Amino acid sequence: MLRQTGPVANPPAGGCPPTTRRPSPIAPVPRPARATRRPTLADVAAAAGVSASTASLAFSGAGPVAVATRERVLAAARGLGYAGPDPTAASLRRGRSGVVGVVVGERLRDAFRDPYVATLLDGVVDALAGEGLAILLLPMTHDLSGAPAEQYRTAAMDAVVFATGGLPDDPALAVVRDRGVPVVSIEGPDVPGASLVRVDDRTGSREAAEHLLALGHERVAVVTMPWRLDGHEGALGSRRRRLRGFADCTARLAGVEDALRPVAVHECATNAVEHGRRAAHAVLADPAGPAGRGRPTAVVAQSDVLAAGVVQACGELGLAVPGDVSVVGFDGVDLPWLRPHALTTLVQPVADKARATADAVLGRLGGGEPTDVTLPVHLRTGTTTGPAPGR
Amino acid sequence: MLRQTGPVANPPAGGCPPTTRRPSPIAPVPRPARATRRPTLADVAAAAGVSASTASLAFSGAGPVAVATRERVLAAARGLGYAGPDPTAASLRRGRSGVVGVVVGERLRDAFRDPYVATLLDGVVDALAGEGLAILLLPMTHDLSGAPAEQYRTAAMDAVVFATGGLPDDPALAVVRDRGVPVVSIEGPDVPGASLVRVDDRTGSREAAEHLLALGHERVAVVTMPWRLDGHEGALGSRRRRLRGFADCTARLAGVEDALRPVAVHECATNAVEHGRRAAHAVLADPAGPAGRGRPTAVVAQSDVLAAGVVQACGELGLAVPGDVSVVGFDGVDLPWLRPHALTTLVQPVADKARATADAVLGRLGGGEPTDVTLPVHLRTGTTTGPAPGR
DNA sequence: TTGTACGCGTTATCAC
DNA sequence: GTGATAACGCGTACAA
């Protein structure tokens, strides 16, 4: 691969694929000859015949400058090809980078494909961008020795947001906290000193379970999001449940169990349609049911994405939804391709969640104490739940 | 919304929602009392009884340091709660921020939901992270006066990648180039001085069209991705085509027209399933066809996401795929929920594209000239294309 | 192997 | 409204 097939406009010499050994990209940049170095604010000031401080004010607008002076400075800048103050130097001086790190699930590929994540991230980015803050994307990682983890240590960040949950024992979290960087987490990790934004997962899930009970369902299976980040897939046993899981996953399961006793709890390795589908096959394929006490008549999935996979699997298994199996999701995202089905689901206020996250970040940046916000969810009844068979 | 409903572990005072007026988050951080300020490398050096330069070497490993000395330094650091060199100061000194800006389509929400984009981004992030480079997410924007656009001017970046295409006349592009920041673009903008990574859109699309011709199709409609970023939707007329469009969009259309003359060219406002669906309704609903010369028997969509929407619409219109209408996509992403259909599509080597992008970035960072790479695509025949009706 | 000296480019503070 | 000065915290020639 990487064949050059098309027209090559620029000198391809040394292009991709790269030569054997290249210097590290963050190696120091060679000191350029005096003649070619980029102009600095001091150069501009000199050219405009003002002091560096005045030139600085002309750009930042942080103090009074005569209009004529400012014009002169800007003109000088244009003349020298000066594109504005150096961000790094400004950051050093101000003590702020203007950057917020956002941690998202290990494989971006999977994380982004969840409309909930995409929408949430969109909202967070939007809100923070509106405040002049840029977003640094931090892939979640176990392995603190790898190069990617280096960023947790060495990237300039004013705050870090754990956007898709995190475990209290995440080593990356420790690194960030040791640096003294404020942490805001969405649905976890719930640790002292971190601001927390979440929805009422437990109550919502209980309502979903009660909805099914009211419809006469007695055999309910739960399909969960990943409990931890280790790729485990299959029945979620008590041994594993004793390990601390992701907060949302844990709370949603607890909510269901507040109302009923599931006949099966199946964990997915990833929050993806395909895994929901596989989970449903595991739980619904056998007419005798996973526990030998009959096939579940309802499935509570911990996300809409997983629920969609369950609905799809039902089609493949020849099970009618909701005639044979009722399906409930969580998130309330739009899944246009699920038509004509409309998922019964717990709608979270994603936009509010994003806004609350941005506010939490701004609060910490402003010197405020960590905050803790819980937003409500509500059950939206769609077409995927109905009376239990035979009722 | 934003009601505090759950338990509030931390002092909620002044939390979210925020009080009326907060200071800008990138305002200078108040000078802390001498006693509480975070320790610096100099402090650590003093505590360890070595010079600052030695302490620096102990952390960076950029020079020889006696093991015992290093231990002493690290111990002193631990004792002082020093978490490592300040990233901003290090960046200033090195002249490199270790950050690469990545520009993605205007609404992240939509962009991320395209599996092609998610996979591409995943690959780019992965490859760059492996080189110690972090990713700054830059939402594409028209409006250079808004706060989000400020980032193009003021964020510290060693390079910028336009990941989802860009227009040569994008003002944000101009800002970045004026700063002297190297640009790498994927499928455009194709401008002098920028490295370009793309696939052979035109040839691929021609092959798709030829595939349909070979199957006997005579009335072929094209459903395009957005031509420009202005939310336009509907027939892509010649007036609009005279405006410069996104490179991939333009090339894919040209490729089809190299082989045949479409009976309709319908532009979508966004590269989303829902818009593909709407486009298909517009083009296929009328049995007389959009041009009055009969309903198209095939649709070439410029992305798999759009193609999926077309397939869905066919179901809604009671048209069999491929019995009544054949559908071709572009990208070769997996769309598990499209089962039992398997899209006929042009498969792009997304992973190679990501790798090539990372290489292009590294090349520029290493002082290399801009490069230009074109990767091949290949037609993968699925179950959504078949002989034209009546053949 | 370690220390000295300097500069990276900017901005806050204060005096004028 | 403008200018001088002093950091911001660190990396790196170079000398010792």
GROMACS .gro file of N, CA, C and O in nm, chain A residues 57-116:
model
  240
   57LEU      N    1  -0.003   4.518   2.405
   57LEU     CA    2  -0.138   4.568   2.430
   57LEU      C    3  -0.215   4.587   2.299
   57LEU      O    4  -0.335   4.562   2.293
   58ALA      N    5  -0.144   4.629   2.197
   58ALA     CA    6  -0.210   4.650   2.068
   58ALA      C    7  -0.274   4.520   2.020
   58ALA      O    8  -0.379   4.520   1.956
   59PHE      N    9  -0.208   4.409   2.050
   59PHE     CA   10  -0.263   4.280   2.006
   59PHE      C   11  -0.368   4.226   2.101
   59PHE      O   12  -0.471   4.175   2.059
   60SER      N   13  -0.342   4.236   2.229
   60SER     CA   14  -0.432   4.171   2.324
   60SER      C   15  -0.551   4.258   2.360
   60SER      O   16  -0.654   4.208   2.404
   61GLY      N   17  -0.536   4.388   2.342
   61GLY     CA   18  -0.646   4.475   2.382
   61GLY      C   19  -0.667   4.477   2.532
   61GLY      O   20  -0.772   4.516   2.581
   62ALA      N   21  -0.567   4.434   2.606
   62ALA     CA   22  -0.582   4.425   2.752
   62ALA      C   23  -0.557   4.558   2.822
   62ALA      O   24  -0.560   4.565   2.944
   63GLY      N   25  -0.530   4.662   2.746
   63GLY     CA   26  -0.507   4.792   2.809
   63GLY      C   27  -0.529   4.903   2.709
   63GLY      O   28  -0.555   4.876   2.591
   64PRO      N   29  -0.522   5.025   2.753
   64PRO     CA   30  -0.550   5.137   2.664
   64PRO      C   31  -0.434   5.163   2.568
   64PRO      O   32  -0.319   5.168   2.610
   65VAL      N   33  -0.466   5.175   2.441
   65VAL     CA   34  -0.365   5.208   2.340
   65VAL      C   35  -0.430   5.308   2.243
   65VAL      O   36  -0.546   5.290   2.206
   66ALA      N   37  -0.359   5.409   2.206
   66ALA     CA   38  -0.413   5.506   2.110
   66ALA      C   39  -0.442   5.436   1.978
   66ALA      O   40  -0.367   5.348   1.936
   67VAL      N   41  -0.550   5.473   1.917
   67VAL     CA   42  -0.589   5.407   1.792
   67VAL      C   43  -0.477   5.416   1.690
   67VAL      O   44  -0.444   5.318   1.621
   68ALA      N   45  -0.420   5.532   1.680
   68ALA     CA   46  -0.313   5.552   1.581
   68ALA      C   47  -0.196   5.458   1.609
   68ALA      O   48  -0.142   5.395   1.518
   69THR      N   49  -0.162   5.447   1.735
   69THR     CA   50  -0.051   5.359   1.772
   69THR      C   51  -0.080   5.215   1.734
   69THR      O   52   0.002   5.147   1.673
   70ARG      N   53  -0.199   5.173   1.770
   70ARG     CA   54  -0.237   5.036   1.737
   70ARG      C   55  -0.225   5.012   1.586
   70ARG      O   56  -0.171   4.911   1.542
   71GLU      N   57  -0.276   5.106   1.509
   71GLU     CA   58  -0.269   5.091   1.364
   71GLU      C   59  -0.124   5.074   1.320
   71GLU      O   60  -0.093   4.989   1.237
   72ARG      N   61  -0.040   5.158   1.376
   72ARG     CA   62   0.101   5.154   1.339
   72ARG      C   63   0.161   5.017   1.370
   72ARG      O   64   0.232   4.958   1.289
   73VAL      N   65   0.125   4.965   1.486
   73VAL     CA   66   0.176   4.834   1.526
   73VAL      C   67   0.127   4.725   1.431
   73VAL      O   68   0.205   4.644   1.381
   74LEU      N   69  -0.002   4.728   1.404
   74LEU     CA   70  -0.057   4.624   1.318
   74LEU      C   71   0.002   4.632   1.178
   74LEU      O   72   0.029   4.530   1.114
   75ALA      N   73   0.022   4.756   1.133
   75ALA     CA   74   0.082   4.774   1.001
   75ALA      C   75   0.223   4.715   1.000
   75ALA      O   76   0.262   4.642   0.907
   76ALA      N   77   0.298   4.746   1.103
   76ALA     CA   78   0.434   4.693   1.112
   76ALA      C   79   0.432   4.540   1.112
   76ALA      O   80   0.513   4.474   1.047
   77ALA      N   81   0.335   4.485   1.183
   77ALA     CA   82   0.322   4.340   1.190
   77ALA      C   83   0.298   4.283   1.051
   77ALA      O   84   0.363   4.187   1.008
   78ARG      N   85   0.203   4.343   0.981
   78ARG     CA   86   0.176   4.298   0.845
   78ARG      C   87   0.302   4.304   0.760
   78ARG      O   88   0.336   4.210   0.689
   79GLY      N   89   0.371   4.416   0.772
   79GLY     CA   90   0.492   4.435   0.693
   79GLY      C   91   0.597   4.327   0.720
   79GLY      O   92   0.665   4.281   0.629
   80LEU      N   93   0.605   4.285   0.842
   80LEU     CA   94   0.706   4.185   0.878
   80LEU      C   95   0.654   4.042   0.864
   80LEU      O   96   0.729   3.946   0.882
   81GLY      N   97   0.528   4.028   0.833
   81GLY     CA   98   0.471   3.893   0.826
   81GLY      C   99   0.456   3.832   0.965
   81GLY      O  100   0.466   3.710   0.982
   82TYR      N  101   0.428   3.916   1.061
   82TYR     CA  102   0.410   3.868   1.199
   82TYR      C  103   0.263   3.831   1.219
   82TYR      O  104   0.174   3.914   1.198
   83ALA      N  105   0.238   3.708   1.257
   83ALA     CA  106   0.100   3.659   1.260
   83ALA      C  107   0.037   3.663   1.398
   83ALA      O  108  -0.063   3.598   1.423
   84GLY      N  109   0.095   3.738   1.488
   84GLY     CA  110   0.038   3.745   1.622
   84GLY      C  111   0.128   3.683   1.726
   84GLY      O  112   0.220   3.607   1.691
   85PRO      N  113   0.102   3.711   1.850
   85PRO     CA  114   0.187   3.664   1.959
   85PRO      C  115   0.202   3.513   1.960
   85PRO      O  116   0.107   3.441   1.930
   86ASP      N  117   0.315   3.467   1.996
   86ASP     CA  118   0.341   3.324   2.004
   86ASP      C  119   0.258   3.262   2.116
   86ASP      O  120   0.267   3.305   2.232
   87PRO      N  121   0.177   3.163   2.082
   87PRO     CA  122   0.087   3.104   2.182
   87PRO      C  123   0.160   3.043   2.301
   87PRO      O  124   0.116   3.057   2.415
   88THR      N  125   0.269   2.979   2.273
   88THR     CA  126   0.340   2.913   2.383
   88THR      C  127   0.396   3.015   2.482
   88THR      O  128   0.383   2.999   2.604
   89ALA      N  129   0.456   3.117   2.429
   89ALA     CA  130   0.512   3.219   2.517
   89ALA      C  131   0.402   3.287   2.597
   89ALA      O  132   0.416   3.312   2.717
   90ALA      N  133   0.292   3.314   2.530
   90ALA     CA  134   0.181   3.377   2.600
   90ALA      C  135   0.131   3.285   2.711
   90ALA      O  136   0.102   3.330   2.822
   91SER      N  137   0.122   3.157   2.680
   91SER     CA  138   0.075   3.062   2.780
   91SER      C  139   0.169   3.059   2.900
   91SER      O  140   0.125   3.058   3.015
   92LEU      N  141   0.295   3.056   2.872
   92LEU     CA  142   0.392   3.051   2.981
   92LEU      C  143   0.372   3.173   3.072
   92LEU      O  144   0.366   3.162   3.194
   93ARG      N  145   0.363   3.285   3.007
   93ARG     CA  146   0.350   3.408   3.084
   93ARG      C  147   0.220   3.410   3.164
   93ARG      O  148   0.215   3.446   3.280
   94ARG      N  149   0.113   3.369   3.099
   94ARG     CA  150  -0.018   3.377   3.166
   94ARG      C  151  -0.039   3.265   3.267
   94ARG      O  152  -0.123   3.276   3.355
   95GLY      N  153   0.032   3.158   3.248
   95GLY     CA  154   0.010   3.046   3.337
   95GLY      C  155  -0.111   2.962   3.300
   95GLY      O  156  -0.162   2.884   3.380
   96ARG      N  157  -0.157   2.979   3.178
   96ARG     CA  158  -0.274   2.906   3.129
   96ARG      C  159  -0.248   2.866   2.986
   96ARG      O  160  -0.198   2.945   2.908
   97SER      N  161  -0.286   2.746   2.951
   97SER     CA  162  -0.264   2.703   2.813
   97SER      C  163  -0.386   2.724   2.726
   97SER      O  164  -0.377   2.727   2.604
   98GLY      N  165  -0.501   2.739   2.788
   98GLY     CA  166  -0.624   2.751   2.709
   98GLY      C  167  -0.666   2.618   2.649
   98GLY      O  168  -0.746   2.612   2.556
   99VAL      N  169  -0.613   2.511   2.704
   99VAL     CA  170  -0.641   2.378   2.650
   99VAL      C  171  -0.705   2.290   2.757
   99VAL      O  172  -0.659   2.289   2.871
  100VAL      N  173  -0.809   2.219   2.720
  100VAL     CA  174  -0.872   2.124   2.809
  100VAL      C  175  -0.859   1.984   2.748
  100VAL      O  176  -0.897   1.963   2.633
  101GLY      N  177  -0.803   1.893   2.823
  101GLY     CA  178  -0.791   1.756   2.775
  101GLY      C  179  -0.924   1.684   2.789
  101GLY      O  180  -0.994   1.701   2.889
  102VAL      N  181  -0.961   1.607   2.689
  102VAL     CA  182  -1.084   1.528   2.697
  102VAL      C  183  -1.049   1.382   2.673
  102VAL      O  184  -0.998   1.347   2.566
  103VAL      N  185  -1.077   1.301   2.771
  103VAL     CA  186  -1.046   1.159   2.762
  103VAL      C  187  -1.166   1.084   2.708
  103VAL      O  188  -1.276   1.096   2.763
  104VAL      N  189  -1.147   1.011   2.602
  104VAL     CA  190  -1.257   0.930   2.550
  104VAL      C  191  -1.214   0.785   2.540
  104VAL      O  192  -1.096   0.754   2.533
  105GLY      N  193  -1.314   0.699   2.538
  105GLY     CA  194  -1.293   0.554   2.543
  105GLY      C  195  -1.178   0.507   2.455
  105GLY      O  196  -1.145   0.567   2.355
  106GLU      N  197  -1.124   0.399   2.496
  106GLU     CA  198  -0.996   0.352   2.445
  106GLU      C  199  -0.985   0.356   2.293
  106GLU      O  200  -0.890   0.410   2.238
  107ARG      N  201  -1.083   0.299   2.226
  107ARG     CA  202  -1.079   0.303   2.081
  107ARG      C  203  -1.172   0.414   2.033
  107ARG      O  204  -1.294   0.402   2.039
  108LEU      N  205  -1.114   0.519   1.983
  108LEU     CA  206  -1.195   0.630   1.934
  108LEU      C  207  -1.295   0.583   1.832
  108LEU      O  208  -1.408   0.628   1.825
  109ARG      N  209  -1.249   0.491   1.750
  109ARG     CA  210  -1.332   0.435   1.644
  109ARG      C  211  -1.468   0.392   1.699
  109ARG      O  212  -1.572   0.428   1.645
  110ASP      N  213  -1.464   0.320   1.808
  110ASP     CA  214  -1.588   0.271   1.866
  110ASP      C  215  -1.661   0.383   1.940
  110ASP      O  216  -1.782   0.398   1.929
  111ALA      N  217  -1.584   0.458   2.017
  111ALA     CA  218  -1.646   0.561   2.100
  111ALA      C  219  -1.724   0.660   2.014
  111ALA      O  220  -1.841   0.689   2.041
  112PHE      N  221  -1.662   0.709   1.909
  112PHE     CA  222  -1.727   0.811   1.827
  112PHE      C  223  -1.852   0.760   1.759
  112PHE      O  224  -1.944   0.836   1.729
  113ARG      N  225  -1.854   0.632   1.732
  113ARG     CA  226  -1.970   0.580   1.659
  113ARG      C  227  -2.093   0.572   1.745
  113ARG      O  228  -2.202   0.549   1.694
  114ASP      N  229  -2.075   0.588   1.874
  114ASP     CA  230  -2.192   0.595   1.961
  114ASP      C  231  -2.247   0.737   1.953
  114ASP      O  232  -2.180   0.833   1.992
  115PRO      N  233  -2.368   0.750   1.900
  115PRO     CA  234  -2.423   0.886   1.883
  115PRO      C  235  -2.427   0.964   2.013
  115PRO      O  236  -2.413   1.086   2.013
  116TYR      N  237  -2.446   0.893   2.123
  116TYR     CA  238  -2.446   0.962   2.251
  116TYR      C  239  -2.312   1.030   2.274
  116TYR      O  240  -2.305   1.148   2.310
   0.00000   0.00000   0.00000
